[in-house]
XYZ file of C-alpha atoms in Angstrom:
400
model
C 29.420 8.162 -20.091
C 26.546 7.497 -23.052
C 24.695 10.164 -23.889
C 21.341 8.967 -22.386
C 22.972 9.202 -18.867
C 21.079 12.611 -16.643
C 24.602 12.477 -14.561
C 26.905 13.832 -15.543
C 39.515 27.679 -9.948
C 45.686 28.243 -8.856
C 47.332 31.303 -9.117
C 49.877 29.271 -10.713
C 53.572 30.285 -9.717
C 54.802 32.907 -11.759
C 53.403 31.032 -15.325
C 54.554 31.955 -18.137
C 51.808 33.325 -20.697
C 50.646 30.476 -22.838
C 52.764 28.939 -25.558
C 51.259 28.033 -28.844
C 51.832 24.583 -29.797
C 55.181 23.661 -31.308
C 56.049 24.128 -35.341
C 55.398 20.236 -35.859
C 52.143 20.152 -34.070
C 50.850 23.355 -36.050
C 51.529 21.125 -39.469
C 49.867 18.532 -38.002
C 46.825 20.565 -36.868
C 46.479 21.466 -40.584
C 46.410 17.900 -41.917
C 44.152 16.695 -39.245
C 41.825 19.159 -39.759
C 41.993 19.013 -43.301
C 41.361 15.307 -42.929
C 38.594 15.868 -40.435
C 36.780 17.200 -43.305
C 37.416 14.385 -45.793
C 34.358 11.497 -46.591
C 35.963 9.098 -44.412
C 35.101 10.835 -41.086
C 31.915 11.773 -41.993
C 31.052 8.574 -43.650
C 31.722 6.822 -40.476
C 29.593 9.194 -38.057
C 26.583 8.655 -40.508
C 27.311 4.874 -40.179
C 27.095 5.272 -36.218
C 30.966 5.096 -35.657
C 32.165 6.585 -32.403
C 34.072 10.252 -33.228
C 37.445 8.315 -32.074
C 36.691 5.283 -34.418
C 35.706 7.652 -37.301
C 38.603 9.693 -37.098
C 40.931 6.516 -37.081
C 39.001 4.272 -39.347
C 41.468 2.080 -41.344
C 42.038 3.410 -44.944
C 40.852 6.810 -44.227
C 43.177 10.279 -44.414
C 42.326 10.754 -40.981
C 43.892 7.673 -39.523
C 47.385 8.009 -41.217
C 47.366 11.400 -39.668
C 46.002 11.145 -36.621
C 47.080 7.848 -35.602
C 50.091 7.591 -37.027
C 51.821 5.079 -38.927
C 51.982 1.405 -37.431
C 55.744 1.804 -36.657
C 55.267 5.205 -35.152
C 52.399 3.625 -32.826
C 54.873 1.123 -31.913
C 57.811 3.407 -31.184
C 55.386 5.427 -28.714
C 54.256 2.211 -27.008
C 58.162 1.653 -26.347
C 58.161 4.551 -23.992
C 55.692 5.021 -21.269
C 54.275 8.139 -21.124
C 52.746 9.389 -17.558
C 49.322 10.082 -17.512
C 47.080 12.711 -15.015
C 43.625 12.487 -14.986
C 41.889 15.506 -13.379
C 38.164 15.060 -13.358
C 37.435 11.630 -11.504
C 34.436 11.024 -9.605
C 34.119 8.966 -6.587
C 31.076 8.949 -3.791
C 30.341 7.981 -0.377
C 27.202 5.995 0.543
C 24.999 8.014 2.706
C 26.990 11.039 2.635
C 24.303 13.394 0.805
C 20.742 12.515 2.291
C 19.458 13.481 -0.642
C 21.322 11.677 -3.112
C 19.315 8.043 -3.016
C 16.021 9.560 -4.181
C 17.728 11.439 -7.063
C 19.568 8.139 -8.160
C 16.548 6.300 -8.586
C 14.883 8.733 -10.930
C 17.984 8.814 -13.666
C 16.949 7.818 -16.731
C 19.479 5.286 -17.229
C 19.188 1.513 -17.994
C 19.547 -0.266 -14.601
C 22.616 -2.365 -15.340
C 24.381 0.987 -16.279
C 24.025 2.269 -13.410
C 24.560 0.370 -10.766
C 28.100 -0.702 -12.340
C 28.628 3.273 -12.058
C 27.533 3.038 -8.345
C 29.575 0.042 -7.630
C 32.682 1.708 -9.238
C 31.943 5.119 -7.729
C 31.924 3.910 -4.140
C 34.903 1.975 -4.656
C 38.594 3.731 -4.066
C 41.129 0.922 -4.009
C 40.491 -2.591 -5.684
C 38.237 -1.760 -8.759
C 39.367 1.722 -9.756
C 43.329 0.921 -9.256
C 43.051 -1.986 -11.155
C 41.210 -0.117 -13.777
C 44.141 2.581 -13.331
C 46.796 -0.239 -13.806
C 45.268 -1.703 -16.815
C 45.512 1.687 -18.713
C 48.475 3.398 -17.717
C 46.780 5.985 -15.412
C 49.050 6.790 -12.983
C 46.859 9.234 -11.235
C 43.651 10.580 -10.499
C 42.855 14.029 -9.339
C 39.745 12.675 -7.054
C 36.199 14.944 -6.846
C 32.916 13.886 -5.280
C 30.149 12.665 -7.833
C 27.247 14.698 -8.411
C 24.615 15.100 -6.967
C 26.528 16.874 -4.119
C 26.765 19.415 -1.446
C 24.741 21.503 -4.203
C 21.169 19.822 -3.556
C 21.049 20.174 0.070
C 19.218 23.378 1.235
C 20.446 23.740 4.980
C 23.293 25.648 5.416
C 24.627 23.669 8.120
C 24.110 20.451 6.908
C 26.024 20.966 3.573
C 28.987 22.495 5.958
C 28.885 19.022 8.158
C 28.692 16.991 4.812
C 31.532 18.949 3.110
C 33.487 18.309 5.974
C 32.875 14.749 6.020
C 33.536 14.276 2.585
C 36.635 16.102 2.483
C 38.252 14.115 5.913
C 36.927 10.852 3.926
C 38.641 11.790 0.805
C 41.794 13.428 2.508
C 42.587 9.353 4.245
C 42.189 7.898 0.421
C 44.543 10.333 -0.690
C 46.965 9.889 2.437
C 46.948 5.730 2.098
C 47.834 6.047 -2.148
C 49.646 9.614 -2.350
C 51.137 8.080 -5.476
C 48.004 7.376 -7.368
C 45.412 9.931 -5.572
C 45.233 13.312 -5.145
C 41.765 15.315 -4.434
C 39.408 18.513 -4.964
C 37.832 19.709 -2.255
C 34.119 19.933 -1.864
C 32.545 23.337 -0.817
C 29.492 24.069 1.443
C 28.784 27.454 -1.116
C 25.194 27.715 0.470
C 27.473 29.490 3.483
C 29.816 31.631 1.693
C 31.989 32.280 5.073
C 31.944 28.704 6.310
C 32.556 27.798 2.277
C 36.039 30.101 2.731
C 36.951 28.532 6.357
C 36.732 24.964 4.889
C 38.723 25.752 1.555
C 41.392 27.061 3.861
C 41.339 23.728 5.835
C 41.224 21.518 2.936
C 44.122 22.634 0.914
C 46.488 24.362 4.171
C 45.448 20.910 5.986
C 44.515 17.991 4.035
C 46.614 18.978 0.938
C 44.002 19.250 -1.492
C 45.006 20.619 -5.399
C 41.888 22.806 -5.670
C 38.120 22.741 -5.230
C 35.116 20.808 -7.622
C 31.708 22.110 -7.579
C 28.772 21.299 -9.615
C 27.327 24.582 -11.509
C 25.001 26.348 -9.507
C 24.279 26.892 -5.278
C 20.310 26.154 -5.430
C 19.860 28.384 -8.290
C 22.631 31.092 -7.314
C 25.698 31.614 -9.452
C 29.328 32.071 -8.391
C 29.589 35.428 -10.118
C 27.092 36.933 -7.263
C 28.463 39.494 -4.737
C 28.160 36.796 -1.494
C 30.550 34.692 -3.216
C 33.494 37.176 -3.574
C 35.400 36.144 -0.400
C 35.380 32.198 -1.909
C 37.300 34.068 -5.105
C 39.509 35.653 -2.795
C 40.651 32.951 -1.171
C 40.987 30.523 -4.227
C 43.316 33.517 -5.647
C 45.071 34.082 -2.362
C 45.170 29.812 -2.085
C 46.839 29.805 -5.992
C 43.839 26.892 -6.151
C 41.539 26.218 -9.039
C 38.057 25.783 -9.180
C 36.884 22.841 -11.371
C 33.023 23.943 -12.625
C 31.263 20.742 -13.231
C 27.831 20.092 -14.106
C 24.670 19.550 -11.533
C 22.523 16.358 -12.122
C 19.417 18.669 -10.660
C 18.950 21.861 -13.004
C 18.679 25.387 -11.443
C 15.618 25.867 -13.977
C 13.810 23.892 -16.830
C 14.058 25.346 -20.348
C 11.178 25.127 -22.698
C 13.478 24.301 -25.348
C 14.196 20.937 -24.075
C 10.106 20.056 -23.022
C 9.612 16.482 -24.957
C 13.463 16.105 -25.521
C 15.100 14.486 -22.165
C 17.848 13.528 -24.052
C 18.661 17.437 -24.628
C 18.975 17.611 -20.940
C 21.994 16.375 -19.747
C 25.346 15.498 -21.191
C 24.591 15.700 -24.543
C 23.703 19.545 -24.483
C 21.925 20.870 -21.569
C 25.237 20.583 -19.138
C 27.294 21.954 -21.843
C 24.888 25.064 -22.095
C 24.306 26.007 -18.602
C 27.922 25.319 -17.271
C 29.555 27.342 -19.996
C 26.846 29.942 -19.697
C 28.028 30.258 -15.979
C 31.720 30.361 -16.991
C 30.531 33.332 -19.347
C 28.799 34.888 -15.941
C 32.449 34.653 -14.069
C 34.022 36.592 -17.160
C 31.267 39.326 -17.572
C 30.618 39.564 -14.124
C 34.291 41.115 -13.507
C 35.197 38.268 -10.871
C 38.280 37.870 -13.192
C 38.956 41.741 -13.424
C 38.547 41.572 -9.392
C 40.568 38.517 -9.007
C 43.137 38.207 -11.875
C 44.675 35.475 -10.485
C 41.613 33.390 -9.757
C 41.293 30.261 -12.233
C 38.584 28.152 -13.626
C 38.972 24.217 -14.984
C 36.000 23.546 -17.480
C 35.273 19.931 -18.726
C 33.941 18.503 -21.737
C 36.900 20.373 -24.021
C 35.878 24.001 -21.984
C 32.466 23.348 -22.229
C 32.554 24.202 -26.101
C 33.691 27.904 -25.120
C 37.284 27.670 -26.828
C 35.265 27.071 -30.109
C 33.198 30.179 -29.312
C 35.786 32.446 -28.900
C 35.544 34.727 -32.374
C 32.200 35.229 -31.748
C 32.185 36.490 -28.540
C 34.641 38.818 -29.372
C 32.906 40.078 -32.642
C 29.913 40.723 -30.294
C 31.806 42.238 -27.746
C 30.837 45.853 -29.202
C 27.070 45.392 -28.322
C 27.571 44.377 -24.652
C 25.663 46.778 -22.565
C 28.218 49.133 -20.773
C 27.295 47.503 -17.222
C 28.579 44.233 -18.412
C 31.603 45.897 -20.027
C 34.922 43.944 -18.579
C 38.179 44.974 -18.757
C 39.718 42.594 -21.668
C 38.097 40.938 -24.752
C 35.975 37.508 -23.270
C 38.971 35.416 -25.300
C 41.513 37.032 -22.960
C 39.969 35.493 -19.916
C 39.174 32.026 -21.578
C 43.310 32.046 -22.389
C 44.234 33.417 -19.133
C 41.984 32.312 -16.445
C 40.444 29.542 -17.523
C 42.022 25.760 -18.345
C 40.123 23.138 -20.472
C 40.022 19.434 -19.910
C 38.976 17.124 -22.319
C 36.850 14.698 -19.968
C 33.881 13.078 -21.905
C 34.865 14.436 -25.584
C 37.314 11.732 -26.976
C 37.363 14.014 -30.711
C 41.181 14.462 -32.040
C 39.382 17.265 -34.295
C 38.026 19.260 -30.686
C 41.258 18.743 -28.832
C 43.029 19.736 -32.019
C 40.620 22.902 -32.198
C 40.782 23.674 -28.129
C 44.598 23.480 -28.168
C 44.729 25.816 -31.213
C 42.312 28.528 -29.443
C 43.590 28.118 -25.619
C 46.933 27.006 -26.161
C 48.476 23.629 -25.008
C 49.751 24.829 -21.769
C 45.990 25.182 -21.085
C 44.747 21.817 -21.702
C 44.459 18.760 -19.225
C 43.326 15.521 -19.707
C 40.545 13.663 -18.143
C 38.691 10.743 -18.230
C 35.401 11.214 -16.058
C 35.753 7.695 -14.369
C 33.851 5.775 -14.016
C 31.179 7.418 -16.295
C 33.645 6.769 -19.343
C 35.879 4.073 -20.617
C 39.077 4.489 -19.197
C 40.673 2.606 -22.327
C 39.253 4.319 -24.972
C 40.107 7.822 -23.124
C 43.811 6.742 -22.958
C 43.754 5.306 -26.482
C 42.213 8.795 -27.477
C 45.340 10.391 -25.977
C 48.207 8.352 -26.985
C 47.001 8.654 -30.405
C 46.416 12.088 -30.030
C 48.687 14.362 -33.274
C 51.102 15.981 -31.703
C 54.788 16.437 -30.875
C 56.346 14.018 -27.515
C 56.422 17.507 -25.573
C 52.987 18.809 -26.263
C 51.433 15.522 -25.911
C 53.275 14.966 -22.416
C 51.871 18.437 -21.631
C 48.570 17.375 -22.256
C 49.053 14.092 -20.365
C 50.609 14.953 -17.115
C 52.766 18.275 -17.580
C 49.906 21.044 -17.415
C 48.178 19.354 -14.323
C 51.613 19.083 -12.201
C 52.199 22.751 -12.858
C 48.282 24.158 -12.164
C 47.793 21.477 -9.417
C 51.181 21.473 -8.018
C 51.384 17.738 -7.790
């Protein structure tokens, strides 16, 4: 998804504690981190290259570490790696009454918007062709923002959620080897959301839930949502916390700089803060088996872990929890790569939370599948660790 777009938890069964990267990965991490600080990378970024291009610039130290030798890259291609992408959007024309008006006000070039909408509304021809062309075996489908979170009337939200979930279930049933689904929940009515969650998982076979940040200004640490967390834990499925295209409020620091509001920074700040509310609000102390997924390299929280822990002694007594914040990020949070195609960021996230808690995603159709898959295949990991990120973790966590 370009920077100017405004678009944009599963109790694992007896899951072992997060394992660290293999020794080979550690060695590559150190080498790649050193290379990422080199002048070749910095110069590439200054010259306007993408992060991925800078990290793999021919002749740079980063390129030999991150991409590997030509022979090594060719050897990788000989054996096809299974790829599961876990944050892939779809839409249904007319399912959300407010959606058309919201789309009209998106500050994105019209040609880009129309291509997004064309691909969002398609669940077969364009999508499957894109997957086949780029070696993506499975997409976990979720309803695109704006979703039911923009609906004010709870009854309308319940009806819309059921319609979306039924539609998605039919699409998955038509292509069960290529698609799986995340449910949409009408959290405006928490009791109805529990009922729909149970139906979506037990009857429709969905693998989790995706929700777009706030519930009309309410956050999921609030008491009325505890029954939803209890059901998520009981069913053993994760909640993917995704940004919302309509913010809960307006921050003055963004005034005059709309580029800051959406994917370049605002979404990371708000969704990351929402996840911290879940931690400091005691959600994971009350429901230790509950899990949350965070896209965009965990909304950067893995890189803030040391700071969160070092300042924990200053947390007021009413917001103290049973463990340091890093504990919850390593035990209740899964990180996905959506929209952050940077080997330096991937290496840092894996080093912070462990290779078993990082899952690959593209953010189709807002990001390029070709670029995302290229980023994945060239990541500096031993084959076993790369396979975990590409598909193994998703298969374990989502029970594919």
